Structure formats: C-alpha cells, structure tokens
Coordinates of C-alpha atoms and ligand atoms in Angstrom, one line a residue:
X1 CA -17.5 -3.8 25.2
X2 CA -13.9 -4.9 25.9
X3 CA -11.0 -3.4 24.3
X4 CA -9.2 -4.4 21.0
X5 CA -5.4 -4.8 20.9
X6 CA -4.9 -1.6 18.6
X7 CA -2.0 -1.5 16.5
X8 CA -2.5 2.1 15.5
X9 CA 0.5 4.7 14.9
X10 CA -1.5 7.8 16.5
X11 CA -3.3 8.4 18.0
X12 CA -2.0 5.1 19.2
X13 CA -3.0 3.0 22.4
X14 CA -2.5 4.8 25.8
X15 CA -1.4 2.2 28.9
X16 CA -4.8 1.3 30.3
X17 CA -3.9 2.4 34.5
X18 CA -3.8 6.1 32.5
X19 CA -7.3 5.7 31.4
X20 CA -8.8 4.7 34.4
X21 CA -6.7 7.3 35.8
X22 CA -8.2 9.7 33.6
X23 CA -11.5 8.5 34.3
X24 CA -11.2 8.9 38.5
X25 CA -10.5 12.4 38.3
X26 CA -12.3 13.4 35.1
X27 CA -14.8 15.6 37.3
X28 CA -12.7 16.2 40.5
X29 CA -9.2 16.5 40.2
X30 CA -7.6 15.7 43.9
X31 CA -10.0 17.3 45.6
X32 CA -10.3 20.7 43.5
X33 CA -13.5 20.3 42.2
X34 CA -13.0 20.4 38.8
X35 CA -11.8 18.9 36.0
X36 CA -8.4 19.6 34.6
X37 CA -10.1 20.3 31.8
X38 CA -12.0 23.2 33.4
X39 CA -8.7 25.2 35.2
X40 CA -7.5 28.2 34.2
X41 CA -4.2 27.4 32.9
X42 CA -2.3 29.9 35.1
X43 CA -4.3 28.8 38.9
X44 CA -2.3 26.4 41.0
X45 CA -3.2 23.5 40.5
X46 CA -2.5 23.3 36.9
X47 CA 0.9 24.8 37.8
X48 CA 1.5 22.0 39.8
X49 CA 0.6 19.4 36.7
X50 CA 2.9 21.0 34.2
X51 CA 5.4 21.7 37.3
X52 CA 5.6 17.8 37.7
X53 CA 5.5 17.0 33.8
X54 CA 8.2 19.0 32.5
X55 CA 9.9 17.4 36.1
X56 CA 9.2 14.0 35.2
X57 CA 10.0 14.7 31.7
X58 CA 13.8 15.9 32.5
X59 CA 14.5 12.9 34.8
X60 CA 13.1 10.2 32.7
X61 CA 15.0 11.8 29.2
X62 CA 17.9 12.9 31.8
X63 CA 17.6 16.8 30.3
X64 CA 20.7 18.9 30.8
X65 CA 20.0 22.0 32.6
X66 CA 21.4 23.7 29.6
X67 CA 18.5 23.0 27.8
X68 CA 14.8 24.1 27.5
X69 CA 11.4 21.4 27.5
X70 CA 8.7 23.3 26.1
X71 CA 5.3 22.1 25.3
X72 CA 3.6 23.5 22.3
X73 CA 0.2 23.0 19.7
X74 CA 0.8 22.1 16.2
X75 CA 2.1 18.7 16.1
X76 CA 5.0 17.5 14.2
X77 CA 3.9 18.2 11.0
X78 CA 3.9 22.7 12.6
X79 CA 7.7 21.7 13.8
X80 CA 8.5 21.6 10.6
X81 CA 8.2 24.8 9.9
X82 CA 8.4 26.2 13.3
X83 CA 12.1 24.8 13.5
X84 CA 13.5 26.3 10.5
X85 CA 11.8 29.5 11.4
X86 CA 14.2 29.5 15.1
X87 CA 16.6 28.8 13.1
X88 CA 17.9 28.4 9.8
X89 CA 18.7 32.3 10.4
X90 CA 21.9 31.4 12.1
X91 CA 23.8 31.0 8.7
X92 CA 20.3 30.7 6.4
X93 CA 21.0 26.8 5.4
X94 CA 20.4 23.7 6.5
X95 CA 20.7 20.0 6.2
X96 CA 18.7 17.3 6.1
X97 CA 18.5 13.9 6.0
X98 CA 15.7 12.5 4.2
X99 CA 14.8 8.6 4.7
X100 CA 11.4 8.7 4.2
X101 CA 7.8 10.0 4.1
X102 CA 8.5 12.6 7.6
X103 CA 11.8 13.4 6.9
X104 CA 11.2 14.1 3.2
X105 CA 8.0 17.0 4.2
X106 CA 10.3 18.1 6.6
X107 CA 13.0 19.2 4.1
X108 CA 10.5 20.4 2.0
X109 CA 8.2 22.6 4.6
X110 CA 11.9 24.2 5.9
X111 CA 12.6 25.6 2.2
X112 CA 10.2 28.6 2.6
X113 CA 12.7 29.5 5.4
X114 CA 15.4 29.2 4.3
X115 CA 18.2 26.9 1.7
X116 CA 18.1 23.6 2.6
X117 CA 20.3 21.3 0.9
X118 CA 20.0 16.7 0.6
X119 CA 22.5 15.4 3.1
X120 CA 21.8 12.2 2.0
X121 CA 18.5 10.2 1.3
X122 CA 17.4 7.2 0.8
X123 CA 14.8 7.3 -1.6
X124 CA 16.0 5.4 -4.8
X125 CA 16.0 2.2 -2.5
X126 CA 12.2 3.4 -1.4
X127 CA 12.6 5.0 1.8
X128 CA 13.8 0.8 3.2
X129 CA 16.7 1.7 5.0
X130 CA 18.4 4.6 7.4
X131 CA 21.4 6.2 5.1
X132 CA 25.0 5.5 7.3
X133 CA 26.6 8.4 8.4
X134 CA 29.8 7.8 5.8
X135 CA 27.3 8.5 3.1
X136 CA 25.9 12.0 4.6
X137 CA 27.4 15.0 2.8
X138 CA 27.1 17.6 5.8
X139 CA 27.8 21.3 5.4
X140 CA 30.4 23.3 7.7
X141 CA 28.6 25.4 8.5
X142 CA 24.6 24.6 8.2
X143 CA 22.1 25.9 10.6
X144 CA 21.6 22.4 11.7
X145 CA 21.7 19.0 10.4
X146 CA 17.9 17.0 10.6
X147 CA 16.5 14.2 10.6
X148 CA 14.0 11.7 11.7
X149 CA 14.9 8.9 14.1
X150 CA 11.4 7.0 13.5
X151 CA 10.4 6.7 10.2
X152 CA 6.6 5.8 11.4
X153 CA 5.2 5.0 8.0
X154 CA 8.4 3.0 6.4
X155 CA 9.0 1.3 9.9
X156 CA 13.0 2.6 9.4
X157 CA 14.6 3.1 12.6
X158 CA 17.8 5.1 12.8
X159 CA 19.5 3.1 15.7
X160 CA 22.3 5.4 16.1
X161 CA 23.1 9.2 17.2
X162 CA 24.9 10.5 14.3
X163 CA 27.7 13.3 14.8
X164 CA 27.6 16.0 13.2
X165 CA 30.8 17.7 15.2
X166 CA 30.0 21.4 15.7
X167 CA 26.6 21.7 13.5
X168 CA 24.0 21.1 16.0
X169 CA 21.9 17.7 15.6
X170 CA 17.9 18.1 15.2
X171 CA 15.8 15.2 15.5
X172 CA 12.2 14.2 14.7
X173 CA 11.4 12.0 17.6
X174 CA 7.5 11.5 17.3
X175 CA 6.9 7.9 16.9
X176 CA 10.4 6.9 19.1
X177 CA 11.0 9.4 21.9
X178 CA 10.6 7.7 25.2
X179 CA 10.9 4.2 24.4
X180 CA 14.8 3.5 25.1
X181 CA 17.1 6.0 26.6
X182 CA 18.4 9.1 25.3
X183 CA 21.7 10.6 25.6
X184 CA 19.8 14.6 25.1
X185 CA 23.3 16.4 25.0
X186 CA 24.1 14.6 21.6
X187 CA 21.4 17.0 20.1
X188 CA 21.0 20.5 19.7
X189 CA 16.9 20.3 19.0
X190 CA 14.6 18.1 19.5
X191 CA 11.0 17.4 19.2
X192 CA 7.8 14.9 18.8
X193 CA 4.2 15.4 19.0
X194 CA 3.2 13.3 22.1
X195 CA 0.3 10.7 20.5
X196 CA 2.6 8.4 19.0
X197 CA 4.7 6.7 22.8
X198 CA 3.9 9.6 25.5
X199 CA 0.1 11.2 25.0
X200 CA -2.7 12.5 23.3
X201 CA -2.2 14.2 20.4
X202 CA -2.3 18.1 21.0
X203 CA 0.7 18.7 22.5
X204 CA 4.2 18.6 20.9
X205 CA 7.6 18.5 23.1
X206 CA 10.6 20.5 22.1
X207 CA 13.1 20.2 23.6
X208 CA 16.1 23.1 23.2
X209 CA 19.4 23.7 23.7
X210 CA 19.8 27.3 25.6
X211 CA 22.0 28.6 23.0
X212 CA 20.0 28.3 20.1
X213 CA 17.5 30.3 21.0
X214 CA 17.2 34.1 20.3
X215 CA 18.0 33.4 16.1
X216 CA 14.3 33.8 14.8
X217 CA 13.1 35.1 11.6
X218 CA 11.2 37.9 11.9
X219 CA 8.0 36.5 10.5
X220 CA 7.9 33.6 13.3
X221 CA 4.9 33.7 15.2
X222 CA 5.6 34.8 18.9
X223 CA 3.6 32.0 20.0
X224 CA 6.2 29.7 17.9
X225 CA 8.9 31.4 18.6
X226 CA 11.3 28.8 21.8
X227 CA 12.9 32.1 23.4
X228 CA 9.2 33.5 23.8
X229 CA 8.1 30.3 24.9
X230 CA 11.0 30.1 27.2
X231 CA 10.5 32.6 29.0
X232 CA 7.2 32.0 29.9
X233 CA 7.5 28.5 30.5
X234 CA 5.3 27.4 27.5
X235 CA 2.7 29.8 28.8
X236 CA 2.8 32.5 25.9
X237 CA -0.5 31.4 24.4
X238 CA -2.9 29.2 26.3
X239 CA -0.8 25.7 27.2
X240 CA -2.8 22.7 25.3
X241 CA -3.5 21.5 29.2
X242 CA -5.8 18.4 29.5
X243 CA -2.6 16.6 27.2
X244 CA -0.4 17.5 29.1
X245 CA -2.2 16.3 32.2
X246 CA -2.4 13.2 29.8
X247 CA 1.2 13.3 29.4
X248 CA 1.9 13.6 32.4
X249 CA 0.5 10.7 33.6
X250 CA 1.8 8.3 30.9
X251 CA 5.2 9.8 32.0
X252 CA 4.3 8.6 35.7
X253 CA 3.1 5.0 34.3
X254 CA 6.8 4.5 32.6
X255 CA 8.6 5.4 35.6
X256 CA 6.5 3.0 37.7
X257 CA 7.5 0.3 34.8
X258 CA 10.8 0.8 35.6
X259 CA 12.1 4.6 33.1
X260 CA 12.7 4.0 29.9
X261 CA 15.9 1.0 30.6
X262 CA 12.7 -0.9 31.0
X263 CA 11.2 0.3 27.7
X264 CA 13.7 -0.5 26.1
X265 CA 13.8 -4.3 26.7
X266 CA 9.9 -4.1 26.4
X267 CA 10.4 -3.0 23.3
X268 CA 13.4 -4.6 21.7
X269 CA 11.5 -8.1 23.3
X270 CA 8.3 -7.8 21.2
X271 CA 10.1 -6.1 18.1
X272 CA 12.3 -9.5 18.2
X273 CA 9.1 -11.8 18.6
X274 CA 7.1 -10.1 15.7
X275 CA 10.5 -9.9 13.6
X276 CA 11.6 -13.6 13.9
X277 CA 7.9 -14.4 13.0
X278 CA 8.3 -13.0 9.6
X279 CA 11.8 -13.7 8.9
X280 CA 11.0 -17.4 8.9
X281 CA 7.7 -17.3 7.0
X282 CA 7.6 -18.5 4.1
X283 CA 3.9 -16.1 3.6
X284 CA 4.9 -12.9 5.2
X285 CA 7.3 -10.7 4.9
X286 CA 9.8 -7.1 5.8
X287 CA 11.7 -5.3 3.3
X288 CA 13.4 -2.9 5.5
X289 CA 17.2 -3.2 5.9
X290 CA 17.6 -5.6 8.9
X291 CA 20.3 -3.2 10.8
X292 CA 17.7 -0.3 10.3
X293 CA 14.3 -1.9 10.8
X294 CA 11.6 0.3 13.4
X295 CA 11.1 -1.2 16.6
X296 CA 7.9 0.8 16.8
X297 CA 6.7 0.1 13.0
X298 CA 6.6 -3.5 11.9
X299 CA 5.7 -3.1 8.5
X300 CA 5.2 -6.3 7.0
X301 CA 3.4 -7.7 2.9
X302 CA 1.4 -11.2 2.5
X303 CA 2.9 -13.1 -0.3
X304 CA -0.7 -13.0 -2.0
X305 CA -1.6 -9.4 -1.8
X306 CA -5.2 -10.3 -2.7
X307 CA -5.3 -11.6 0.8
X308 CA -4.7 -8.7 2.3
X309 CA -8.4 -7.7 3.4
X310 CA -9.2 -11.4 4.4
X311 CA -6.2 -10.8 6.6
X312 CA -7.0 -8.3 7.6
X313 CA -10.7 -8.6 8.6
X314 CA -9.3 -12.4 10.4
X315 CA -7.5 -10.0 12.2
X316 CA -10.9 -7.1 13.2
X317 CA -12.7 -10.0 14.4
X318 CA -10.0 -11.6 17.2
X319 CA -9.9 -8.1 18.3
X320 CA -7.0 -6.4 16.3
X321 CA -7.3 -3.2 15.0
X322 CA -5.7 -0.6 12.3
X323 CA -3.3 -3.4 10.8
X324 CA -3.1 -1.4 7.7
X325 CA -0.1 0.0 6.2
X326 CA -0.1 3.8 5.5
X327 CA -1.3 4.6 1.9
X328 CA 1.6 5.5 0.2
X329 CA 3.4 2.2 1.2
X330 CA 0.8 -0.5 1.0
X331 CA 0.8 -3.7 3.0
X332 CA 0.7 -4.4 6.2
X333 CA 1.8 -1.8 9.7
X334 CA 1.7 -3.0 13.7
X335 CA 2.6 -0.1 16.0
X336 CA 4.1 -1.9 19.0
X337 CA 4.6 1.4 21.0
X338 CA 5.3 1.2 24.9
X339 CA 1.7 0.9 25.5
X340 CA 1.6 -2.4 23.5
X341 CA 2.0 -5.3 25.5
X342 CA 3.8 -8.8 25.0
X343 CA 0.6 -10.7 25.4
X344 CA -0.7 -8.8 22.4
X345 CA 2.3 -8.9 20.0
X346 CA 2.6 -12.5 20.6
X347 CA -1.5 -12.9 19.7
X348 CA -0.8 -10.8 16.7
X349 CA 2.0 -13.4 16.1
X350 CA -0.5 -16.6 16.3
X351 CA -3.2 -15.4 14.6
X352 CA -0.4 -14.8 11.5
X353 CA 0.7 -18.0 12.2
X354 CA -3.1 -19.4 11.8
X355 CA -3.5 -17.4 8.8
X356 CA 0.1 -18.7 7.0
X357 CA -0.9 -22.6 7.7
X358 CA -4.9 -21.9 6.7
X359 CA -3.7 -19.8 3.2
X360 CA 0.0 -20.9 2.1
Ligands
PLP1 C1 3.5 11.4 12.9 C2 4.4 11.6 12.8 C3 4.4 13.2 12.2 C4 3.1 14.4 12.5 O1 2.4 14.4 13.4 P1 1.4 15.5 13.5 O2 1.2 15.8 15.0 O3 0.6 15.2 12.3 O4 2.2 17.0 13.5 C5 5.5 13.8 12.2 N1 6.2 12.8 12.3 C6 7.2 11.9 12.8 C7 8.1 10.9 12.2 C8 5.8 11.2 12.7 O5 5.2 10.1 13.3

C-alpha cells in the first residue's frame, strides 16, 4: 500500500527518510547489536544518542548557554501542571493569555497550584484572533506570563514575540516549534510535545532559563522537578529513549534541509498556497483574523456544511486523510507541519478546486 497524505494535527506525519532510517536501525543500531529500544539509558550507545539530540536541538534553536534543555514525559497537557508547580511559587500567581482551547486548558490546570489571572482573552470572538500586546493586562509581580504560540485547534498563531518586561514569558509551542527561527532568549520557559513538528509522542521538550529553577512547590513530583531533572541530565527517571532517538533523526533531517530558516520559507509557501486558494474561493472559507492565521494548522469551512461528509470521503479516495476539524471547532483542518510537502498541499488545493467546481 502506498503512503497517504496525512493532515493529522498530531501525532503527525514524519519525514519519510526518518522512517527509513529507523527501519534500517531497528534490529541493530550502528553495529551495537541492539535496537535503540533495547538499550540501557545509561549505556554508552544511548548516552551518545541523547548527547547528539541535545546538541542538535541547541544548535538548531540557538539555545543560549544559560538555558537547560530537558527531555521529559507527559506531553504539553502534563506541562500545564508541571510548569506552575515549578514556577508559580516564585510569587504565588501567574498571568495567562487565552487565545484558544489549549491556552484555556493551561490556565484552568494552573489554578490548582496558585492564583491565575486572565491577562487577555479572545473567547468572545470564538478564538478567531490573537489578543494584541496592548490588550494584555499584565501584573508586574506575576511569576510568569503564559501564552500558546500556536493554537492547534483554532488555527490561530502568534506571529510576534510578546514583551513582558522583567516577568518571564512562558510559551506552549507544541505545534509550531521548529517551524521557523526562534529567539529563545526572549523566553523564560518554552515547552512542546514532540508529536506535531519534531518527532513521535512520548517526549516533551522543556527549555528553561536556569535562574527560574529551584522554586518548585514542595508537592512537585521529583520526576517533574525541573532542577532535579536538570541536575540529572533528564535522567532522574528513565527518559523516553526511543522517542528521543526518533526526534534526533527528525532534527538531523531539519538540519540537512537547511535548518529553521529553510523550514520557515517552506512553511510560509505552503500556508500561502492554501490561504490564497481559500481567499479566492466562494465555497470554502477561513474565519481566523488574517494577521493571526496559523501556518501549521489551516482551518476552513465549506459554505454548505451538508457536504462535509462528501468532502472528506472524496479526499480519502485520493489518499488524503485526517482533514476533519477538531470536534470543538467543527469544519475542516489541514495540519501542514514541516514534514508536509508543498506538492501534497498542492494536491489538496487541486482537490478542493475540483470539489468546488462540482458542487458549487
Ligand atoms: C497537542 C497539543 C497539546 C496537547 O499535547 P499532549 O501531548 O496531548 O499533552 C497541548 N498544547 C498544544 C498547543 C498542542 O498542540
């Protein structure tokens, strides 16, 4: 069977070369006589894999020396709790910007560990835009300000770096990390599950500015204490070894393709192709404010929603899967992360064009 064009929002499509490499390494990684899955996390082979992956991550993102990169477990949803456990104790309260389902969940979870303050929200507009900086009502002594840089469900992306002065900025970057160059020095903490843009599910990347560690609430589980994990090189508990290895292969692939500058151009071209089609269509539409449209998750609606099932079925027949929108948003969503090719987006646009001609 040939491979489908997979528009899944996550876990999402991986570069084919990565899957080939993983297949070739499956039984015997670099002559070790073992699969990566069978290696001791403290053995020399996995120690190399971890070090290579760490160093690639640091060089691709340009992570400054006074930041630590942790490879943890639990995904971004667990980070919604782990982050406040580690940070909110600094002053007891934190500011949250809510621009969609994910940042709303983050704020709700944090309330278990300290006081949360809603700094800005786009809920009134149905989460169709990013609140602008002048709308953010920040508390000068907050432990941190949290926002989501790309709302995967609504298809809303923050295309600018917020300025929170001396208060550390925290971002859930699960669905747009590695999609473009990033100035890590503007952030206190960045976290992201790997399964959207940089690997399989199972590993969560947390980038922490070193001075923000050491403030964990006493209830914080040791395995989720940033300082403990930093001191142990993400090895306080057994790390998700295989997921880290695959993520390493994805990072190698990104580097070979030209790094994050190349990813940015690649992603912009694909997004422009799809949004341009939507803007000229009488039949399909995107509802997100133009300046805040996500380059990663393109949400759209059919004018006649009775045709949704037919649209999905026709797409499936042409090998295109996972185009149904999230149940809370409705409509359609094409997730077009790094691993999605321009040609595949063109195939989708051609299909949509044809569908419109047939049904309009
Ligand atoms: C996918 C996603 C999550 C949830 O990730 P889990 O791995 O299920 O914890 C959280 N935030 C954003 C922005 C996401 O895209």
